[in-house]
CSV table of C-alpha atoms and ligand atoms in Angstrom, one decimal:
chain,number,residue,atom,x,y,z
A,200,MET,CA,48.9,-4.0,36.1
A,201,LEU,CA,48.2,-4.6,32.4
A,202,PHE,CA,45.8,-7.3,33.3
A,203,LYS,CA,43.9,-4.9,35.7
A,204,GLN,CA,43.6,-2.3,32.9
A,205,GLN,CA,42.3,-4.9,30.5
A,206,VAL,CA,39.6,-6.0,33.1
A,207,LEU,CA,38.7,-2.3,33.7
A,208,LEU,CA,38.5,-1.7,29.9
A,209,ARG,CA,36.3,-4.8,29.5
A,210,GLN,CA,34.0,-3.7,32.3
A,211,LYS,CA,33.7,-0.2,30.7
A,212,LEU,CA,32.9,-1.7,27.3
A,213,PHE,CA,30.3,-4.0,28.9
A,214,VAL,CA,28.6,-1.1,30.6
A,215,LEU,CA,28.6,1.0,27.4
A,216,GLY,CA,27.4,-2.0,25.4
A,217,SER,CA,24.5,-2.6,27.8
A,218,LEU,CA,23.6,1.0,27.7
A,219,ALA,CA,23.5,1.1,23.9
A,220,ILE,CA,21.5,-2.1,23.7
A,221,GLY,CA,19.1,-0.9,26.4
A,222,SER,CA,18.6,2.5,24.5
A,223,LEU,CA,18.0,0.7,21.3
A,224,LEU,CA,15.4,-1.7,22.8
A,225,TYR,CA,13.7,1.3,24.5
A,226,LEU,CA,13.6,3.2,21.1
A,227,ALA,CA,12.3,0.1,19.3
A,228,THR,CA,9.2,-0.2,21.6
A,229,ARG,CA,8.8,3.5,22.0
A,230,VAL,CA,8.9,4.5,18.4
A,231,GLY,CA,6.6,1.7,17.4
A,232,SER,CA,4.1,2.5,20.1
A,233,LEU,CA,4.3,6.3,19.9
A,234,ASP,CA,1.1,6.5,17.9
A,235,ARG,CA,-0.6,3.7,19.8
A,236,SER,CA,0.2,5.2,23.2
A,237,GLN,CA,-1.7,8.4,22.5
A,238,PRO,CA,-5.4,8.7,23.2
A,239,ILE,CA,-7.4,8.3,20.0
A,240,CYS,CA,-9.8,11.2,19.6
A,241,PRO,CA,-12.4,11.8,17.0
A,242,ILE,CA,-11.6,14.7,14.6
A,243,GLU,CA,-13.5,17.7,15.9
A,244,GLY,CA,-16.3,19.0,13.9
A,245,GLN,CA,-16.7,15.7,12.0
A,246,SER,CA,-20.2,14.4,12.2
A,247,GLY,CA,-21.1,10.7,12.5
A,248,SER,CA,-17.9,9.7,14.3
A,249,HIS,CA,-18.6,6.6,16.3
A,250,LEU,CA,-15.3,6.6,18.1
A,251,PRO,CA,-15.4,7.6,21.7
A,252,GLU,CA,-13.1,10.2,23.0
A,253,GLN,CA,-10.5,7.6,24.0
A,254,ILE,CA,-10.3,4.1,22.8
A,255,PRO,CA,-8.3,1.4,24.6
A,256,LEU,CA,-4.8,1.2,23.3
A,257,ARG,CA,-3.7,-1.5,20.9
A,258,THR,CA,0.0,-1.5,21.9
A,259,LEU,CA,2.6,-3.3,19.9
A,260,GLN,CA,3.1,-5.7,22.7
A,261,PHE,CA,-0.6,-6.4,22.8
A,262,LYS,CA,-0.8,-6.9,19.1
A,263,ARG,CA,2.2,-9.2,18.9
A,264,GLY,CA,1.3,-11.0,22.2
A,265,LEU,CA,-2.3,-11.7,23.1
A,266,LEU,CA,-3.7,-11.1,19.6
A,267,HIS,CA,-1.1,-13.5,18.2
A,268,GLU,CA,-2.1,-16.1,20.7
A,269,LEU,CA,-5.8,-15.5,19.9
A,270,ARG,CA,-5.1,-16.1,16.3
A,271,LYS,CA,-3.4,-19.4,17.1
A,272,GLY,CA,-6.4,-20.2,19.3
A,273,ASN,CA,-4.3,-20.3,22.5
A,274,ALA,CA,-5.8,-17.5,24.5
A,275,THR,CA,-8.2,-18.4,27.2
A,276,THR,CA,-11.8,-17.1,27.5
A,277,GLU,CA,-10.6,-15.4,30.7
A,278,GLN,CA,-8.0,-13.4,28.8
A,279,ILE,CA,-10.5,-12.4,26.2
A,280,ARG,CA,-12.9,-11.2,28.9
A,281,LEU,CA,-10.2,-9.5,30.9
A,282,HIS,CA,-9.1,-7.5,27.8
A,283,ASN,CA,-12.6,-6.7,26.9
A,284,LEU,CA,-12.2,-8.2,23.4
A,285,VAL,CA,-15.0,-8.9,21.0
A,286,GLN,CA,-15.5,-10.2,17.5
A,287,GLN,CA,-17.4,-7.5,15.6
A,288,LEU,CA,-19.0,-7.5,12.3
A,289,PRO,CA,-17.1,-5.1,10.0
A,290,GLN,CA,-18.0,-1.5,10.0
A,291,ALA,CA,-16.0,-1.0,6.8
A,292,ILE,CA,-15.4,-3.3,3.9
A,293,ILE,CA,-13.0,-3.2,1.0
A,294,ILE,CA,-15.3,-4.4,-1.7
A,295,GLY,CA,-12.8,-4.5,-4.5
A,296,VAL,CA,-11.7,-4.3,-7.2
A,297,ARG,CA,-9.6,-7.4,-7.8
A,298,LYS,CA,-6.0,-6.4,-8.6
A,299,GLY,CA,-6.8,-2.8,-7.6
A,300,GLY,CA,-4.4,-3.0,-4.6
A,301,THR,CA,-6.9,-4.4,-2.1
A,302,ARG,CA,-4.2,-6.2,-0.1
A,303,ALA,CA,-1.9,-3.2,0.1
A,304,LEU,CA,-4.8,-1.0,1.2
A,305,LEU,CA,-5.9,-3.4,3.9
A,306,GLU,CA,-2.4,-3.9,5.3
A,307,MET,CA,-1.7,-0.2,5.3
A,308,LEU,CA,-4.9,0.7,7.0
A,309,ASN,CA,-4.2,-1.9,9.6
A,310,LEU,CA,-1.2,0.3,10.7
A,311,HIS,CA,-3.8,2.6,12.3
A,312,PRO,CA,-4.3,1.8,15.9
A,313,ALA,CA,-8.1,2.0,15.6
A,314,MET,CA,-8.3,-0.5,12.7
A,315,VAL,CA,-8.3,-4.3,13.0
A,316,LYS,CA,-8.3,-6.4,9.8
A,317,ALA,CA,-9.6,-9.8,9.0
A,318,SER,CA,-6.4,-11.3,7.6
A,319,GLN,CA,-8.1,-13.7,5.2
A,320,GLU,CA,-10.6,-12.9,2.4
A,321,VAL,CA,-13.8,-14.1,4.0
A,322,HIS,CA,-16.0,-14.4,0.9
A,323,PHE,CA,-19.2,-14.4,2.9
A,324,PHE,CA,-21.5,-12.3,0.7
A,325,ASP,CA,-20.3,-13.6,-2.7
A,326,ASN,CA,-20.2,-17.3,-1.9
A,327,ASP,CA,-23.7,-19.0,-1.5
A,328,PRO,CA,-22.6,-21.9,0.7
A,329,ASN,CA,-20.7,-19.4,3.0
A,330,TYR,CA,-23.7,-17.0,3.1
A,331,ALA,CA,-26.0,-19.9,4.0
A,332,LYS,CA,-23.9,-20.4,7.1
A,333,GLY,CA,-25.3,-17.2,8.5
A,334,ILE,CA,-24.1,-14.0,10.1
A,335,GLU,CA,-22.7,-15.6,13.2
A,336,TRP,CA,-20.4,-17.7,11.1
A,337,TYR,CA,-19.3,-14.5,9.5
A,338,ARG,CA,-18.7,-12.8,12.8
A,339,GLY,CA,-16.6,-15.8,13.9
A,340,LYS,CA,-14.3,-15.1,11.0
A,341,MET,CA,-13.6,-11.6,12.3
A,342,PRO,CA,-10.6,-10.8,14.4
A,343,PHE,CA,-10.8,-10.0,18.1
A,344,SER,CA,-10.8,-6.3,18.8
A,345,HIS,CA,-11.7,-3.7,21.4
A,346,PRO,CA,-15.3,-2.6,21.1
A,347,HIS,CA,-14.5,0.8,19.8
A,348,GLN,CA,-12.0,-0.3,17.1
A,349,ILE,CA,-13.1,-0.6,13.5
A,350,THR,CA,-13.1,-4.1,12.0
A,351,ILE,CA,-12.4,-4.2,8.3
A,352,GLU,CA,-12.3,-7.1,5.8
A,353,LYS,CA,-11.6,-7.3,2.1
A,354,SER,CA,-13.0,-9.7,-0.5
A,355,PRO,CA,-12.5,-8.2,-3.9
A,356,ALA,CA,-15.1,-10.4,-5.6
A,357,TYR,CA,-17.8,-8.5,-3.7
A,358,PHE,CA,-17.6,-5.6,-6.2
A,359,ILE,CA,-18.6,-7.6,-9.2
A,360,THR,CA,-21.0,-10.2,-7.7
A,361,GLU,CA,-24.7,-9.4,-8.3
A,362,GLU,CA,-26.1,-10.5,-5.0
A,363,VAL,CA,-23.6,-8.8,-2.7
A,364,PRO,CA,-24.9,-5.2,-2.4
A,365,GLU,CA,-28.3,-6.4,-1.2
A,366,ARG,CA,-26.8,-8.8,1.2
A,367,ILE,CA,-24.4,-6.3,2.7
A,368,PHE,CA,-27.3,-3.8,3.0
A,369,LYS,CA,-29.3,-6.3,4.9
A,370,MET,CA,-26.4,-6.7,7.4
A,371,ASN,CA,-25.7,-3.0,7.9
A,372,SER,CA,-27.3,-0.3,5.7
A,373,SER,CA,-24.8,2.4,7.0
A,374,ILE,CA,-21.6,0.4,6.5
A,375,LYS,CA,-18.7,2.3,4.9
A,376,LEU,CA,-17.6,0.9,1.6
A,377,LEU,CA,-14.1,1.2,0.2
A,378,LEU,CA,-13.4,0.6,-3.5
A,379,ILE,CA,-9.8,0.8,-4.8
A,380,VAL,CA,-9.4,1.1,-8.6
A,381,ARG,CA,-6.5,1.2,-11.1
A,382,GLU,CA,-6.3,2.4,-14.7
A,383,PRO,CA,-8.7,-0.2,-16.2
A,384,THR,CA,-6.4,-1.6,-18.9
A,385,THR,CA,-3.5,-2.1,-16.5
A,386,ARG,CA,-5.9,-3.7,-14.1
A,387,ALA,CA,-7.1,-6.1,-16.8
A,388,ILE,CA,-3.6,-7.0,-17.6
A,389,SER,CA,-2.8,-7.5,-14.0
A,390,ASP,CA,-5.8,-9.8,-13.7
A,391,TYR,CA,-4.7,-11.8,-16.7
A,392,THR,CA,-1.1,-12.1,-15.2
A,393,GLN,CA,-2.5,-13.6,-12.1
A,394,VAL,CA,-4.5,-16.2,-14.0
A,395,LEU,CA,-1.5,-16.9,-16.3
A,396,GLU,CA,0.8,-17.5,-13.3
A,397,GLY,CA,-1.7,-20.0,-11.9
A,398,LYS,CA,-1.8,-21.9,-15.1
A,399,GLU,CA,2.0,-21.9,-15.4
A,400,ARG,CA,2.3,-23.2,-11.8
A,401,LYS,CA,0.2,-26.2,-13.0
A,402,ASN,CA,2.4,-26.5,-16.1
A,403,LYS,CA,-0.6,-25.6,-18.3
A,404,THR,CA,-0.5,-23.4,-21.3
A,405,TYR,CA,-2.7,-20.3,-21.6
A,406,TYR,CA,-3.8,-17.9,-24.3
A,407,LYS,CA,-2.1,-14.7,-24.9
A,408,PHE,CA,-3.8,-11.6,-23.4
A,409,GLU,CA,-4.4,-10.2,-26.9
A,410,LYS,CA,-6.3,-13.3,-27.9
A,411,LEU,CA,-8.6,-13.1,-24.9
A,412,ALA,CA,-9.2,-9.3,-24.9
A,413,ILE,CA,-10.0,-8.9,-28.6
A,414,ASP,CA,-12.7,-10.9,-30.3
A,415,PRO,CA,-11.0,-12.4,-33.4
A,416,ASN,CA,-14.3,-12.3,-35.4
A,417,THR,CA,-15.1,-8.7,-35.0
A,418,CYS,CA,-11.6,-7.3,-34.0
A,419,GLU,CA,-13.5,-5.4,-31.3
A,420,VAL,CA,-12.9,-5.6,-27.5
A,421,ASN,CA,-14.2,-8.8,-26.1
A,422,THR,CA,-16.7,-7.8,-23.4
A,423,LYS,CA,-17.3,-11.4,-22.6
A,424,TYR,CA,-13.8,-11.7,-21.2
A,425,LYS,CA,-14.0,-11.3,-17.4
A,426,ALA,CA,-10.9,-9.3,-17.0
A,427,VAL,CA,-12.3,-6.7,-19.4
A,428,ARG,CA,-15.8,-6.7,-17.8
A,429,THR,CA,-14.4,-6.3,-14.3
A,430,SER,CA,-12.7,-3.1,-15.4
A,431,ILE,CA,-16.0,-1.5,-16.5
A,432,TYR,CA,-16.2,0.0,-13.0
A,433,THR,CA,-19.3,2.1,-13.7
A,434,LYS,CA,-21.4,-0.9,-14.6
A,435,HIS,CA,-20.7,-2.6,-11.3
A,436,LEU,CA,-21.0,0.5,-9.2
A,437,GLU,CA,-24.4,1.3,-10.6
A,438,LYS,CA,-25.7,-2.0,-9.1
A,439,TRP,CA,-24.4,-0.9,-5.7
A,440,LEU,CA,-26.0,2.5,-6.0
A,441,LYS,CA,-29.4,0.8,-6.0
A,442,TYR,CA,-28.8,0.1,-2.3
A,443,PHE,CA,-26.3,2.6,-1.0
A,444,PRO,CA,-25.9,6.4,-1.6
A,445,VAL,CA,-22.7,7.4,-3.2
A,446,GLU,CA,-21.6,9.2,0.0
A,447,GLN,CA,-21.2,5.7,1.6
A,448,PHE,CA,-18.4,4.9,-0.8
A,449,HIS,CA,-14.8,6.1,-0.8
A,450,ILE,CA,-12.9,5.5,-4.0
A,451,VAL,CA,-9.1,4.9,-3.5
A,452,ASP,CA,-6.7,5.7,-6.3
A,453,GLY,CA,-4.8,2.4,-6.6
A,454,ASP,CA,-2.2,3.8,-9.0
A,455,ARG,CA,-1.3,6.5,-6.4
A,456,LEU,CA,-1.4,4.0,-3.6
A,457,ILE,CA,1.6,2.4,-5.4
A,458,THR,CA,3.6,5.5,-6.0
A,459,ASP,CA,2.6,7.7,-3.1
A,460,PRO,CA,0.5,5.8,-0.6
A,461,LEU,CA,0.3,8.3,2.4
A,462,PRO,CA,-2.1,10.9,0.9
A,463,GLU,CA,-4.5,8.1,-0.2
A,464,LEU,CA,-4.4,6.6,3.3
A,465,GLN,CA,-5.1,10.0,4.8
A,466,LEU,CA,-8.2,10.4,2.7
A,467,VAL,CA,-9.4,7.0,4.0
A,468,GLU,CA,-8.7,8.1,7.6
A,469,GLN,CA,-10.9,11.1,6.9
A,470,PHE,CA,-13.7,9.1,5.3
A,471,LEU,CA,-13.7,6.7,8.3
A,472,ASN,CA,-13.7,9.7,10.7
A,473,LEU,CA,-10.4,8.5,12.2
A,474,PRO,CA,-7.8,10.8,13.6
A,475,PRO,CA,-4.7,10.8,11.4
A,476,ARG,CA,-2.3,8.3,12.8
A,477,ILE,CA,-0.6,6.7,9.8
A,478,SER,CA,2.5,8.7,9.0
A,479,GLN,CA,5.4,8.7,6.5
A,480,PHE,CA,7.4,6.8,9.2
A,481,ASN,CA,5.1,3.8,8.7
A,482,LEU,CA,5.8,3.5,4.9
A,483,TYR,CA,9.2,3.2,3.2
A,484,PHE,CA,10.1,2.6,-0.3
A,485,ASN,CA,11.9,-0.7,-0.9
A,486,ALA,CA,14.0,-0.4,-4.0
A,487,THR,CA,14.4,-4.2,-4.4
A,488,ARG,CA,10.7,-4.8,-4.3
A,489,GLY,CA,9.9,-1.6,-6.2
A,490,PHE,CA,7.0,-0.9,-3.8
A,491,TYR,CA,6.3,0.8,-0.5
A,492,CYS,CA,6.6,-1.5,2.5
A,493,LEU,CA,5.1,-1.2,6.0
A,494,ARG,CA,7.1,-0.2,9.1
A,495,PHE,CA,5.5,-0.9,12.4
A,496,ASN,CA,8.5,0.4,14.4
A,497,ILE,CA,12.3,0.5,13.9
A,498,VAL,CA,12.4,-3.3,14.4
A,499,PHE,CA,9.3,-4.7,12.7
A,500,ASN,CA,8.6,-4.0,9.1
A,501,LYS,CA,7.2,-6.0,6.2
A,502,CYS,CA,6.6,-6.0,2.5
A,503,LEU,CA,3.7,-7.6,0.7
A,504,ALA,CA,4.1,-11.1,-0.6
A,505,GLY,CA,5.8,-11.7,-3.9
A,506,SER,CA,2.4,-12.4,-5.5
A,507,LYS,CA,1.7,-8.7,-5.3
A,508,GLY,CA,3.6,-6.7,-7.8
A,509,ARG,CA,4.1,-9.2,-10.6
A,510,ILE,CA,5.9,-8.4,-13.8
A,511,HIS,CA,3.2,-8.1,-16.5
A,512,PRO,CA,3.8,-9.6,-19.9
A,513,ASP,CA,4.3,-7.3,-22.9
A,514,VAL,CA,1.0,-6.5,-24.6
A,515,ASP,CA,0.7,-5.4,-28.2
A,516,PRO,CA,0.5,-1.6,-28.0
A,517,SER,CA,-2.4,-1.5,-30.5
A,518,VAL,CA,-4.4,-3.7,-28.2
A,519,VAL,CA,-3.6,-1.5,-25.3
A,520,THR,CA,-4.8,1.5,-27.3
A,521,LYS,CA,-8.0,-0.2,-28.3
A,522,LEU,CA,-8.8,-1.2,-24.8
A,523,ARG,CA,-8.1,2.4,-23.5
A,524,LYS,CA,-10.4,3.8,-26.1
A,525,PHE,CA,-13.0,1.2,-25.2
A,526,PHE,CA,-12.9,2.1,-21.4
A,527,HIS,CA,-12.8,5.9,-22.0
A,528,PRO,CA,-16.6,6.6,-22.0
A,529,PHE,CA,-17.2,4.2,-19.0
A,530,ASN,CA,-14.4,6.0,-17.1
A,531,GLN,CA,-16.0,9.4,-17.8
A,532,LYS,CA,-19.3,8.1,-16.4
A,533,PHE,CA,-17.5,6.7,-13.4
A,534,TYR,CA,-15.8,10.0,-12.7
A,535,GLN,CA,-19.2,11.8,-12.9
A,536,ILE,CA,-20.8,9.4,-10.4
A,537,ILE,CA,-18.0,9.4,-7.8
A,538,GLY,CA,-17.1,13.1,-8.1
A,539,ARG,CA,-13.4,12.3,-8.6
A,540,THR,CA,-11.2,12.1,-11.7
A,541,PHE,CA,-8.1,10.0,-12.4
A,542,ASN,CA,-5.4,10.5,-14.9
A,543,TRP,CA,-6.5,7.6,-17.0
A,544,PRO,CA,-5.9,7.9,-20.8
B,869,A3P,P1,0.4,-6.1,-9.9
B,869,A3P,O1,0.7,-7.5,-9.4
B,869,A3P,O2,-0.3,-6.1,-11.2
B,869,A3P,O3,1.5,-5.2,-9.9
B,869,A3P,P2,-4.7,-6.9,-5.1
B,869,A3P,O4,-4.1,-6.9,-3.7
B,869,A3P,O5,-6.0,-6.3,-5.2
B,869,A3P,O6,-4.6,-8.3,-5.8
B,869,A3P,O7,-3.8,-6.0,-6.0
B,869,A3P,C1,-2.5,-6.3,-6.4
B,869,A3P,C2,-1.8,-5.1,-6.8
B,869,A3P,O8,-1.5,-4.3,-5.7
B,869,A3P,C3,-0.4,-5.4,-7.5
B,869,A3P,O9,-0.7,-5.5,-8.9
B,869,A3P,C4,0.4,-4.1,-7.1
B,869,A3P,O10,0.7,-3.3,-8.2
B,869,A3P,C5,-0.5,-3.3,-6.2
B,869,A3P,N1,0.2,-2.8,-5.0
B,869,A3P,C6,-0.1,-1.6,-4.5
B,869,A3P,N2,0.6,-1.3,-3.5
B,869,A3P,C7,1.5,-2.3,-3.3
B,869,A3P,C8,2.6,-2.6,-2.4
B,869,A3P,N3,2.9,-1.7,-1.5
B,869,A3P,N4,3.2,-3.7,-2.6
B,869,A3P,C9,2.9,-4.6,-3.6
B,869,A3P,N5,1.9,-4.4,-4.4
B,869,A3P,C10,1.2,-3.3,-4.3
């Protein structure tokens, strides 16, 4: 009798367990594909949208299945043809700025079902040997996508490299350009920290930031120091404006992308004429990392690599003040050009 009851109890538990696991699995795929299973429509009344009324779906299964195989080089030509996949030249590029949050921006935009990212920095336009390989080489570096998805790549060196604007213009004069910036002094220190870490990895010593950023002879800001020059955004942007009108750029606030990413991503969706699909669900704050991380669905999530979000060395406050004073007039000019102001000191 007791044995029979135990068997019955086990059977009940088994059925209940299966139901619970089944529901969880259903939710996992459902929640993750909610956005992706809806037709993607262009925002009404927005001109210049090149998205058709419905684009093919990029479901979670598809992304993790065939696209994964494609990346590993395992998919057959037949599979590629069947799924109507192509390698497109990018319709949008994150041109910089180095240490502005370019990786976070790319990864976050890739949450959108209509966006497909090139995972690696391609360095086609800033690297002469790569550029000499030609546009088909560049295309070959792009991910497979559906024809109506937007391909995007990021190579932060583009922003400060002299030859790049003209080269990009020659490829596509109506391309959309994304530039993510941070408060210039913080960006310069972040840039320094990256180089310092590289030196330390090789057991090499390196100068202190203060020594590089301030000219010891004049006690003025050392404009020959690359980390300083890169933060003079207006100087670089002016070179781009010889080729592209300002409307073709969208400037992302990299400081806000750290503290409150969703509104910044929504502005980019608007700029790219994409329907809003990235939601608060896709972004969660990870207290251990101290940054927002990405949530694809209730099962899959990821934070950026540890090389993003390094601890900066302490910098002499008088040097910080001097740098902020130095950047101030350039920042004012930058605000004027882009028609947006930031809370930079
Ligand atoms: P720090 O390492 O100075 O903190 P890039 O990808 O262009 O190299 O930029 C790196 C910067 O992205 C990091 O600089 C970090 O502050 C910023 N960032 C923005 N959002 C982030 C996120 N969600 N996770 C990690 N880093 C992020």
